Short mmCIF file of C-alpha atoms and ligand atoms in Angstrom, two decimals:
data_model
loop_
_atom_site.label_atom_id
_atom_site.label_comp_id
_atom_site.label_asym_id
_atom_site.label_seq_id
_atom_site.Cartn_x
_atom_site.Cartn_y
_atom_site.Cartn_z
CA MET E 632 -30.71 46.55 23.21
CA THR E 633 -31.53 43.34 21.83
CA ASN E 634 -28.79 41.11 21.90
CA VAL E 635 -26.33 40.13 24.05
CA ALA E 636 -23.40 37.50 23.57
CA ILE E 637 -22.19 35.80 26.64
CA VAL E 638 -18.30 34.60 26.27
CA GLY E 639 -15.84 33.08 28.86
CA THR E 640 -12.89 35.00 29.13
CA GLN E 641 -10.81 32.25 30.88
CA TRP E 642 -10.30 28.51 30.34
CA GLY E 643 -14.03 27.88 30.26
CA ASP E 644 -16.19 26.88 33.32
CA GLU E 645 -16.55 30.72 34.16
CA GLY E 646 -20.43 30.31 34.98
CA LYS E 647 -21.74 30.86 31.74
CA GLY E 648 -24.49 28.67 32.73
CA LYS E 649 -26.09 30.38 35.48
CA VAL E 650 -25.70 33.86 33.83
CA VAL E 651 -27.22 32.72 30.56
CA ASP E 652 -29.98 30.95 32.33
CA LEU E 653 -30.63 34.11 34.48
CA LEU E 654 -30.70 36.68 31.58
CA SER E 655 -33.06 34.31 29.84
CA GLU E 656 -35.84 35.35 32.09
CA LYS E 657 -36.48 38.42 29.66
CA ALA E 658 -34.84 36.99 26.34
CA ASP E 659 -36.86 35.46 23.45
CA LEU E 660 -34.53 33.55 22.05
CA VAL E 661 -31.13 31.35 23.31
CA VAL E 662 -28.42 30.37 20.74
CA ARG E 663 -25.54 27.90 21.33
CA PHE E 664 -23.02 29.00 18.33
CA GLN E 665 -20.06 27.14 18.84
CA GLY E 666 -18.00 23.72 20.55
CA GLY E 667 -19.98 20.90 21.25
CA ASN E 668 -20.76 18.73 24.27
CA ASN E 669 -17.62 19.35 25.62
CA ALA E 670 -19.17 22.02 27.51
CA GLY E 671 -20.91 21.50 30.82
CA HIS E 672 -22.91 24.22 31.66
CA THR E 673 -24.57 24.02 35.13
CA LEU E 674 -27.99 25.83 36.55
CA VAL E 675 -29.09 25.51 40.01
CA VAL E 676 -32.56 26.29 40.81
CA GLY E 677 -33.85 25.90 44.05
CA ASP E 678 -32.97 22.21 45.22
CA GLN E 679 -32.40 20.96 41.23
CA THR E 680 -29.40 21.25 39.39
CA PHE E 681 -29.16 20.65 35.69
CA ALA E 682 -25.65 20.11 34.05
CA LEU E 683 -26.16 21.29 30.50
CA HIS E 684 -24.12 19.81 27.79
CA THR E 685 -25.48 20.83 23.96
CA VAL E 686 -28.86 22.09 25.07
CA PRO E 687 -28.85 26.12 25.23
CA SER E 688 -29.10 27.20 28.88
CA GLY E 689 -32.53 29.10 28.75
CA ILE E 690 -34.45 25.68 28.28
CA LEU E 691 -35.57 26.13 31.86
CA TRP E 692 -37.75 29.20 31.10
CA PRO E 693 -41.07 28.37 29.32
CA GLY E 694 -41.95 30.17 26.08
CA LYS E 695 -38.14 30.80 25.11
CA MET E 696 -36.90 29.65 21.65
CA SER E 697 -33.80 27.53 22.16
CA VAL E 698 -31.45 26.83 18.95
CA VAL E 699 -28.46 24.93 18.20
CA ALA E 700 -26.74 26.59 15.43
CA SER E 701 -24.90 25.71 12.52
CA GLY E 702 -21.31 26.31 14.43
CA VAL E 703 -22.28 23.81 16.76
CA VAL E 704 -21.17 19.90 16.53
CA VAL E 705 -23.93 17.48 17.67
CA ASP E 706 -23.37 13.90 19.15
CA PRO E 707 -26.85 13.11 18.26
CA GLU E 708 -26.80 10.14 20.75
CA ASP E 709 -25.94 11.92 23.46
CA LEU E 710 -28.20 15.14 22.93
CA ILE E 711 -31.21 12.61 22.92
CA LYS E 712 -30.05 11.30 26.12
CA GLU E 713 -29.86 14.99 27.60
CA ILE E 714 -33.25 15.76 25.99
CA MET E 715 -34.77 12.36 27.44
CA SER E 716 -33.10 13.01 30.82
CA LEU E 717 -34.22 16.92 31.07
CA THR E 718 -37.80 16.18 29.79
CA ALA E 719 -38.21 13.19 32.61
CA ARG E 720 -37.27 15.90 34.89
CA GLY E 721 -40.44 17.90 33.99
CA VAL E 722 -38.54 20.22 31.44
CA VAL E 723 -40.52 20.93 28.33
CA ILE E 724 -38.43 20.41 25.32
CA THR E 725 -40.68 20.31 21.97
CA PRO E 726 -39.66 20.90 18.16
CA ASP E 727 -41.44 24.24 19.03
CA ASN E 728 -38.83 25.43 21.75
CA LEU E 729 -35.75 23.64 20.56
CA LYS E 730 -34.56 24.20 17.06
CA ILE E 731 -31.37 22.29 15.96
CA SER E 732 -29.30 23.32 12.71
CA GLU E 733 -29.82 20.96 10.06
CA LYS E 734 -26.21 22.29 8.83
CA ALA E 735 -24.75 21.31 12.41
CA HIS E 736 -22.03 18.87 12.02
CA MET E 737 -22.50 15.20 13.87
CA ILE E 738 -20.32 14.23 16.26
CA LEU E 739 -20.41 10.28 15.34
CA PRO E 740 -18.48 7.35 17.17
CA TYR E 741 -15.70 7.16 15.33
CA HIS E 742 -14.77 10.71 16.09
CA ARG E 743 -15.04 9.64 19.92
CA LEU E 744 -12.95 6.87 19.27
CA LEU E 745 -10.33 8.65 17.31
CA ASP E 746 -10.21 11.34 20.59
CA ALA E 747 -9.52 8.66 22.92
CA ALA E 748 -7.06 6.84 20.78
CA ARG E 749 -4.72 9.74 20.21
CA GLU E 750 -4.80 11.28 23.92
CA SER E 751 -3.89 7.44 24.87
CA ALA E 752 -1.25 7.16 22.45
CA GLN E 753 2.08 6.77 24.19
CA ASP E 754 4.17 9.02 21.86
CA GLY E 755 1.07 11.35 20.92
CA GLN E 756 0.30 14.69 22.00
CA LYS E 757 -1.89 14.70 25.21
CA ILE E 758 -4.36 17.80 25.00
CA GLY E 759 -6.52 16.69 28.06
CA THR E 760 -9.53 16.91 25.94
CA THR E 761 -13.16 16.05 27.05
CA GLY E 762 -12.97 12.97 25.09
CA ARG E 763 -16.08 13.76 23.40
CA GLY E 764 -14.90 13.57 19.58
CA ILE E 765 -14.97 17.67 19.24
CA GLY E 766 -11.60 17.93 17.86
CA PRO E 767 -12.08 14.75 15.03
CA ALA E 768 -15.50 16.01 14.30
CA TYR E 769 -14.44 19.87 13.41
CA GLU E 770 -11.72 18.26 11.04
CA ASP E 771 -13.74 16.16 9.32
CA LYS E 772 -16.14 19.31 8.61
CA ALA E 773 -12.93 21.40 7.50
CA SER E 774 -11.94 18.37 5.25
CA ARG E 775 -15.07 17.97 4.05
CA VAL E 776 -15.86 14.42 4.98
CA GLY E 777 -18.01 15.30 7.59
CA LEU E 778 -22.04 14.51 8.24
CA ARG E 779 -24.70 17.32 8.59
CA LEU E 780 -27.68 16.31 10.86
CA GLY E 781 -29.57 17.49 7.44
CA ASP E 782 -27.79 14.55 5.91
CA LEU E 783 -30.27 12.34 7.98
CA ARG E 784 -32.45 12.61 4.90
CA SER E 785 -31.13 10.06 3.16
CA GLU E 786 -30.29 6.60 4.01
CA GLU E 787 -28.47 6.13 1.12
CA THR E 788 -26.51 9.73 1.56
CA LEU E 789 -25.39 8.67 5.23
CA LEU E 790 -24.00 5.07 3.94
CA SER E 791 -21.96 6.45 1.09
CA ARG E 792 -20.65 9.47 3.50
CA ILE E 793 -20.08 7.44 6.40
CA ARG E 794 -18.29 4.95 4.10
CA LEU E 795 -15.86 7.79 2.72
CA ALA E 796 -15.33 8.93 6.39
CA LEU E 797 -14.32 5.57 7.47
CA LYS E 798 -11.84 4.68 4.43
CA GLU E 799 -9.10 6.86 6.29
CA LYS E 800 -10.32 6.26 9.97
CA ASN E 801 -10.44 2.41 9.72
CA CYS E 802 -6.67 2.65 8.43
CA LEU E 803 -5.72 4.67 11.26
CA PHE E 804 -7.61 2.35 13.93
CA GLN E 805 -6.13 -0.68 12.45
CA HIS E 806 -2.56 0.06 11.80
CA LEU E 807 -1.83 3.12 13.62
CA TYR E 808 -4.06 2.58 17.33
CA GLY E 809 -4.65 -0.85 17.04
CA VAL E 810 -8.10 -0.81 17.83
CA PRO E 811 -11.21 -2.62 16.35
CA THR E 812 -12.73 -0.92 13.05
CA LEU E 813 -15.95 -0.04 12.30
CA LYS E 814 -18.49 -1.05 9.51
CA ALA E 815 -20.33 1.50 7.95
CA GLU E 816 -23.69 -0.47 7.70
CA ASP E 817 -23.71 -0.93 11.50
CA LEU E 818 -23.06 2.75 12.00
CA VAL E 819 -26.09 3.63 9.48
CA LYS E 820 -28.65 1.62 11.46
CA ARG E 821 -27.54 3.17 14.77
CA VAL E 822 -27.88 6.76 12.93
CA MET E 823 -31.27 5.72 11.59
CA VAL E 824 -32.53 5.34 14.89
CA TRP E 825 -31.43 8.98 15.78
CA ARG E 826 -32.99 10.50 13.09
CA GLU E 827 -36.48 9.64 14.02
CA LYS E 828 -36.12 11.02 17.17
CA LEU E 829 -34.36 14.03 16.02
CA TRP E 830 -35.69 14.90 12.65
CA PRO E 831 -38.57 16.96 14.32
CA PHE E 832 -36.55 19.34 15.72
CA LEU E 833 -34.17 20.12 12.40
CA ALA E 834 -34.44 23.40 11.19
CA ASN E 835 -32.45 26.26 8.97
CA THR E 836 -31.65 28.26 12.39
CA ALA E 837 -29.87 30.91 10.56
CA LEU E 838 -33.40 32.01 9.36
CA ILE E 839 -34.68 31.95 12.73
CA VAL E 840 -32.18 33.95 14.26
CA GLN E 841 -31.85 36.99 11.13
CA LYS E 842 -35.59 36.69 11.48
CA ALA E 843 -35.77 37.17 15.40
CA GLN E 844 -33.04 39.93 15.32
CA LYS E 845 -35.14 41.95 12.46
CA ALA E 846 -38.10 41.63 14.37
CA GLY E 847 -36.16 43.09 17.35
CA GLN E 848 -36.51 39.98 19.55
CA LYS E 849 -34.11 39.72 22.49
CA ILE E 850 -31.32 37.48 21.41
CA LEU E 851 -28.66 35.72 23.63
CA PHE E 852 -25.85 34.12 22.16
CA GLU E 853 -24.20 31.54 24.73
CA GLY E 854 -20.37 30.88 24.23
CA ALA E 855 -19.20 27.63 25.25
CA GLN E 856 -15.51 27.42 26.65
CA GLY E 857 -13.34 30.51 27.03
CA VAL E 858 -11.15 32.63 25.02
CA GLN E 859 -7.80 31.15 26.17
CA LEU E 860 -9.19 27.80 24.89
CA ASP E 861 -9.81 29.68 21.22
CA ILE E 862 -8.08 27.39 18.54
CA ASP E 863 -6.93 30.60 16.80
CA HIS E 864 -5.78 32.85 20.15
CA GLY E 865 -5.63 30.22 22.47
CA SER E 866 -2.26 28.63 23.93
CA TYR E 867 -2.61 26.58 20.91
CA PRO E 868 -2.19 23.30 20.76
CA TYR E 869 -3.37 23.12 24.08
CA VAL E 870 -7.00 24.74 22.93
CA THR E 871 -10.42 23.29 21.57
CA SER E 872 -11.26 23.31 18.05
CA SER E 873 -13.33 25.99 17.82
CA ASN E 874 -13.72 29.75 18.31
CA PRO E 875 -15.02 30.66 21.87
CA THR E 876 -14.47 34.29 20.83
CA THR E 877 -17.57 36.55 19.67
CA GLY E 878 -16.55 36.31 15.97
CA ALA E 879 -17.82 32.39 15.99
CA VAL E 880 -21.28 34.26 16.76
CA ALA E 881 -21.69 35.88 13.39
CA VAL E 882 -20.40 32.77 11.56
CA GLY E 883 -21.70 29.86 14.16
CA ALA E 884 -25.26 31.67 14.63
CA GLY E 885 -25.51 33.19 10.70
CA LEU E 886 -25.77 36.76 11.47
CA ALA E 887 -23.82 39.58 10.59
CA PRO E 888 -20.68 40.85 12.74
CA ARG E 889 -22.04 44.42 12.67
CA ASP E 890 -25.86 43.04 14.22
CA LEU E 891 -24.19 42.00 17.41
CA GLU E 892 -24.69 44.64 19.94
CA ASN E 893 -23.18 43.73 23.39
CA VAL E 894 -20.75 41.23 24.83
CA LEU E 895 -20.60 40.01 28.16
CA GLY E 896 -17.55 38.81 29.41
CA LEU E 897 -17.46 36.26 32.02
CA VAL E 898 -14.77 36.48 34.76
CA LYS E 899 -14.48 34.20 37.75
CA ALA E 900 -12.99 36.03 40.50
CA TYR E 901 -10.20 33.46 40.63
CA SER E 902 -8.78 30.93 37.59
CA SER E 903 -9.06 27.28 36.82
CA ARG E 904 -8.18 25.30 33.82
CA VAL E 905 -9.22 21.64 33.14
CA GLY E 906 -6.45 19.82 30.86
CA GLU E 907 -3.25 20.19 29.99
CA GLY E 908 -1.38 23.63 28.99
CA PRO E 909 0.04 26.69 30.50
CA PHE E 910 -1.27 28.08 33.29
CA PRO E 911 0.67 31.26 34.54
CA THR E 912 -1.03 31.72 37.77
CA GLU E 913 -1.80 28.19 38.91
CA LEU E 914 -1.36 27.34 42.55
CA THR E 915 -0.13 23.52 42.80
CA ASP E 916 0.00 24.43 46.82
CA ASP E 917 -2.61 23.83 49.48
CA LEU E 918 -4.25 26.98 48.39
CA GLY E 919 -4.96 25.98 45.09
CA GLN E 920 -6.79 22.82 46.58
CA ARG E 921 -8.66 24.90 49.09
CA ILE E 922 -10.07 26.75 46.26
CA ARG E 923 -11.07 23.72 44.32
CA GLU E 924 -13.06 22.17 47.48
CA ILE E 925 -14.67 25.57 48.27
CA GLY E 926 -15.59 26.34 44.55
CA HIS E 927 -16.52 22.51 43.74
CA GLU E 928 -13.76 22.71 40.62
CA PHE E 929 -14.72 19.60 38.98
CA GLY E 930 -15.61 19.29 35.63
CA ALA E 931 -19.53 19.45 34.91
CA THR E 932 -18.75 16.87 31.82
CA THR E 933 -16.30 14.52 32.90
CA GLY E 934 -15.80 15.66 36.47
CA ARG E 935 -12.09 16.04 36.41
CA PRO E 936 -10.36 18.05 39.26
CA ARG E 937 -9.67 21.78 37.64
CA ARG E 938 -6.68 23.12 38.13
CA CYS E 939 -7.16 26.42 39.79
CA GLY E 940 -5.08 29.76 40.77
CA TRP E 941 -5.15 33.24 41.02
CA LEU E 942 -7.27 35.65 38.37
CA ASP E 943 -5.00 36.33 35.38
CA ALA E 944 -5.80 40.13 34.44
CA VAL E 945 -3.07 39.94 31.70
CA SER E 946 -5.36 36.88 29.65
CA VAL E 947 -8.56 38.21 30.67
CA ARG E 948 -7.60 41.66 29.04
CA GLN E 949 -6.47 39.88 26.11
CA ALA E 950 -10.06 38.06 26.05
CA VAL E 951 -11.70 41.70 26.32
CA ASP E 952 -9.89 42.87 23.25
CA LEU E 953 -10.67 39.67 21.08
CA CYS E 954 -14.12 39.58 22.13
CA GLY E 955 -15.15 43.39 22.14
CA VAL E 956 -16.19 42.81 25.75
CA ASP E 957 -18.19 45.86 26.94
CA ARG E 958 -18.96 44.57 30.25
CA LEU E 959 -18.04 41.96 32.88
CA ALA E 960 -20.23 39.37 34.69
CA ILE E 961 -17.71 38.57 37.94
CA THR E 962 -18.20 35.06 39.25
CA LYS E 963 -17.86 33.02 42.51
CA LEU E 964 -16.51 35.78 44.38
CA ASP E 965 -17.94 34.00 47.29
CA VAL E 966 -15.13 31.31 47.08
CA LEU E 967 -12.44 33.69 47.66
CA ALA E 968 -14.10 34.34 51.15
CA GLY E 969 -12.05 33.46 54.32
CA LEU E 970 -8.74 32.32 52.12
CA GLY E 971 -6.76 35.26 53.78
CA GLU E 972 -4.84 37.86 51.25
CA LEU E 973 -5.64 37.76 47.68
CA LYS E 974 -3.52 38.48 44.45
CA ILE E 975 -4.07 39.22 40.78
CA ALA E 976 -1.70 38.74 38.04
CA THR E 977 -1.09 42.44 36.39
CA HIS E 978 1.47 41.40 34.38
CA TYR E 979 3.92 38.47 33.30
CA GLU E 980 7.69 38.56 33.63
CA LEU E 981 9.43 36.70 30.75
CA ASN E 982 13.19 36.27 30.58
CA GLY E 983 13.71 39.80 32.63
CA HIS E 984 11.21 41.71 30.83
CA TRP E 985 7.37 42.59 31.89
CA LEU E 986 4.82 41.75 29.38
CA ASP E 987 1.47 43.15 29.53
CA TYR E 988 -0.04 40.95 27.20
CA VAL E 989 -0.22 36.93 26.32
CA PRO E 990 3.01 35.97 24.09
CA ALA E 991 1.68 33.87 21.02
CA ASP E 992 3.97 31.21 21.47
CA CYS E 993 2.74 28.68 23.97
CA GLN E 994 6.18 27.51 25.30
CA ASP E 995 7.06 31.44 25.77
CA LEU E 996 3.70 31.55 27.80
CA ALA E 997 4.77 28.41 29.68
CA LYS E 998 7.86 30.00 30.86
CA CYS E 999 5.85 33.52 31.84
CA ARG E 1000 5.98 34.28 35.82
CA PRO E 1001 3.14 36.12 37.23
CA VAL E 1002 3.61 39.74 38.71
CA TYR E 1003 1.14 39.72 41.34
CA LYS E 1004 -0.78 42.93 42.67
CA THR E 1005 -1.57 41.56 46.55
CA PHE E 1006 -3.97 43.26 48.98
CA PRO E 1007 -6.61 42.03 51.70
CA GLY E 1008 -9.22 39.33 51.92
CA PHE E 1009 -12.58 39.46 53.05
CA PRO E 1010 -13.38 37.25 56.12
CA ALA E 1011 -17.25 37.30 55.62
CA ASN E 1012 -19.03 35.00 53.64
CA VAL E 1013 -20.80 36.95 50.70
CA GLY E 1014 -23.32 34.89 49.48
CA SER E 1015 -26.43 36.77 50.77
CA ALA E 1016 -25.09 39.87 49.58
CA ARG E 1017 -27.76 41.41 46.94
CA SER E 1018 -26.18 44.89 46.17
CA LEU E 1019 -22.52 46.18 46.24
CA GLU E 1020 -23.45 47.92 49.59
CA ASP E 1021 -23.88 44.35 51.31
CA LEU E 1022 -20.37 43.61 50.16
CA PRO E 1023 -17.45 44.06 52.69
CA LYS E 1024 -15.16 47.12 51.77
CA GLU E 1025 -12.34 44.43 50.68
CA ALA E 1026 -14.54 42.61 48.40
CA ARG E 1027 -15.79 46.18 46.82
CA ARG E 1028 -12.17 46.90 46.45
CA TYR E 1029 -11.43 43.55 44.93
CA ILE E 1030 -14.51 44.30 42.14
CA GLU E 1031 -13.25 47.57 41.84
CA LEU E 1032 -9.45 46.20 41.15
CA ILE E 1033 -10.74 43.97 38.53
CA GLU E 1034 -13.02 46.49 36.54
CA GLU E 1035 -9.67 48.94 36.68
CA LEU E 1036 -7.00 46.42 35.66
CA ILE E 1037 -9.48 44.91 32.83
CA GLY E 1038 -10.85 48.22 31.77
CA ARG E 1039 -14.44 47.65 31.77
CA PRO E 1040 -17.44 47.85 34.13
CA ALA E 1041 -19.19 44.65 35.89
CA ALA E 1042 -22.68 43.94 34.66
CA LEU E 1043 -23.37 41.81 36.98
CA ILE E 1044 -21.51 39.85 40.49
CA SER E 1045 -22.35 36.30 40.90
CA VAL E 1046 -21.86 35.39 44.94
CA GLY E 1047 -23.40 31.62 44.48
CA PRO E 1048 -24.67 29.10 42.44
CA GLU E 1049 -28.24 30.12 42.33
CA ARG E 1050 -30.24 32.71 40.42
CA GLU E 1051 -30.94 34.96 43.39
CA GLN E 1052 -27.25 34.89 44.51
CA THR E 1053 -26.48 37.87 41.93
CA ILE E 1054 -25.57 41.51 42.25
CA ILE E 1055 -27.18 43.07 39.30
CA LEU E 1056 -25.50 46.53 38.37
CA HIS E 1057 -26.62 46.64 34.47
CA GLU E 1058 -30.09 45.66 32.95
CA TYR E 1059 -29.83 44.19 29.61
CA PHE E 1060 -33.24 43.68 28.56
P1 GDP H 1970 -19.56 27.27 32.76
O1 GDP H 1970 -19.38 25.82 31.92
O2 GDP H 1970 -19.08 28.28 32.44
O3 GDP H 1970 -21.24 27.29 32.64
O4 GDP H 1970 -19.56 26.77 34.41
P2 GDP H 1970 -19.70 25.43 34.98
O5 GDP H 1970 -21.35 25.10 35.26
O6 GDP H 1970 -19.03 24.58 34.44
O7 GDP H 1970 -19.10 25.80 36.60
C1 GDP H 1970 -19.06 26.64 37.53
C2 GDP H 1970 -19.71 26.27 38.32
O8 GDP H 1970 -19.80 27.02 39.67
C3 GDP H 1970 -21.13 25.57 38.53
O9 GDP H 1970 -21.06 24.15 39.54
C4 GDP H 1970 -21.79 26.39 39.00
O10 GDP H 1970 -23.42 26.27 39.69
C5 GDP H 1970 -21.12 27.13 39.96
N1 GDP H 1970 -21.09 28.45 40.43
C6 GDP H 1970 -21.93 29.57 39.34
N2 GDP H 1970 -21.65 30.77 39.73
C7 GDP H 1970 -21.27 30.71 41.08
C8 GDP H 1970 -21.23 31.55 42.10
O11 GDP H 1970 -20.90 32.82 42.09
N3 GDP H 1970 -20.45 31.10 43.52
C9 GDP H 1970 -20.22 29.78 43.55
N4 GDP H 1970 -20.01 29.54 44.73
N5 GDP H 1970 -20.70 28.87 42.31
C10 GDP H 1970 -21.07 29.19 41.43
P1 IMO H 1971 -17.64 24.87 29.23
O1 IMO H 1971 -18.18 25.55 27.94
C1 IMO H 1971 -13.66 23.87 30.43
C2 IMO H 1971 -10.86 21.58 27.51
C3 IMO H 1971 -10.59 20.58 27.63
C4 IMO H 1971 -8.99 20.36 27.17
C5 IMO H 1971 -9.21 21.15 25.73
C6 IMO H 1971 -9.75 20.35 24.37
O2 IMO H 1971 -17.98 23.86 30.17
O3 IMO H 1971 -16.89 26.01 29.68
P2 IMO H 1971 -12.06 19.39 23.72
O4 IMO H 1971 -12.67 18.37 24.35
O5 IMO H 1971 -12.54 20.56 23.47
O6 IMO H 1971 -11.05 18.80 22.58
O7 IMO H 1971 -10.50 19.45 24.80
O8 IMO H 1971 -10.49 22.27 26.27
N1 IMO H 1971 -12.46 22.20 27.63
C7 IMO H 1971 -13.29 23.06 28.46
N2 IMO H 1971 -12.52 23.12 29.63
N3 IMO H 1971 -14.73 24.24 30.06
C8 IMO H 1971 -15.33 23.52 28.91
O9 IMO H 1971 -16.75 24.27 28.42
C9 IMO H 1971 -14.24 22.93 27.79
N4 IMO H 1971 -14.42 22.62 26.69
C10 IMO H 1971 -13.44 21.92 26.33
O10 IMO H 1971 -10.73 20.13 28.90
O11 IMO H 1971 -8.15 21.09 27.78
MG1 MG H 1972 -18.44 24.20 32.28
#
C-alpha cells in the first residue's frame, strides 16, 4: 500500500483535516490536489486547534513533505499569512518541507472582488460562496488569462498578463457592478512583495509526486470540499469550481490514474451544507439547530452556520461510485449521542417514484423528499470509545447500517475532534 486519496463524500466539512492529520503520522508526503483557500480543515492536537486553508494537513508532523499541487488555486497573500501564523505557533515550515507548484494558478484581488460583486448583485445568482475568489480564478485558468505562481519569475510578464486580465475585469467592475477599478501597476507592486516570500517554496511538484510514487513512498492525497460540490457531478450551479472527486487526483497532482491505490471516503454521521443549494435531508427545526450546536457546525473558513440534517445514503452512494471509494471514515458519531431516534435517507421520492440515485437536474433534486429508515439512538457519550466493543450496541448498529447502505466497510470511526478519539479498523500504512 503506498497511496491513499482522502475525499469528502458529502458537502465538505466531513472531518478531512482530522483524518489526514491522523494518517500523516505514517505517511511521507501529503498532497493537496484541488480547491483553494475555500477549504477549512481543522486539526485538534491537545489544547491547540489549527484551521488550515491551503497548507496540507500533514504539516504538523516533522519530517513529512507537504505539497500544494498544480490543481490548487493559491491566494498568495492568504497563503503567506497562513504560513506566518503557523510558524508563529511553532510549526516548522521551510522550503524543504513545503513545496508549492509553480503551475498552480494565483487567486488575485480582482478574483475576490468579482466573487463578492456577483454574490451581492441583486439580479444575480447567489451561490453562497466562501468569497475567496475561487470561481473567478478557475475561470481565468480555463480561459487562459490566469497567472501561475511561476509567472512571478518576471515582473514584465506579470505586468503584461495582469493588464490583459484586468481589461475585461475593470470593464465589469466599472460598468456592471459599479465598484472601483484596479490598476495593473499597483497590483504588480503588491505581487512582487509576495514573490520574495513564496519563490523559495516553488517547485515542479508533479515530478516530486511521481518520484515519490516510484520510490514506493507513502503518499496521502488530501481532497478539499466534497463530492456533492463537484463542478461536474454536484448540484450544479450550487457547487464549487473544481472537482473534489478522485479523478482530480491524477490531473491535479500529476499522477497516472492507475497509480492511485486506495480511496478513503469521509462520511460524517449526519449531513451539513454551507451556502445555497438543495439539501434533501436538511432539518430546519430545533433538531437541526441542536445538531449544529453539538457538532459546532460553523464554517472553519467563513464562520457561517452550517445547515444540518440526517445522513443521506443516496448521495453518499453516488460519491462512492464516482470516486472508487473502497473504505469509509465515519466521523462525528459522538454528535448523535443523546439525540433520540436516528434516521438515514435510503431513497428519494420524486413525483411518486422512489429513486436510489441522485437526479442530474438540480431542480429535480430540490423536489426530492427523503425516504428514511428510522432506528433507536444511543444515549451514552461515545467520545472515549477506542474500539467497537466500547460503543453502545445501538451505535454499532448505526455504523453497520451505514456500511450496508453504502456498500463499503469502515476503516475508521471518529468519535471526537482529537487524534486519539478514533477507532481504527484498518491500517493503511
Ligand atoms: P474538513 O473541512 O472536512 O476538514 O472539516 P472541518 O474541519 O471544516 O469540520 C469538521 C469539524 O469537526 C472540525 O471542527 C473538527 O475539529 C471536528 N471534528 C472532526 N472529527 C470529529 C468527530 O469525530 N467528532 C466531533 N465532535 N468533532 C469532530
Ligand atoms: P472543506 O475543504 C464546505 C461551498 C461554499 C459554497 C460553494 C461554492 O473545508 O470541506 P466557493 O467559495 O468554492 O466558490 O463556494 O462551495 N464550499 C464549501 N463548503 N466545505 C468546504 O471546504 C467548502 N468549500 C467551498 O460554501 O456553497
Ligand atoms: Mg472544512
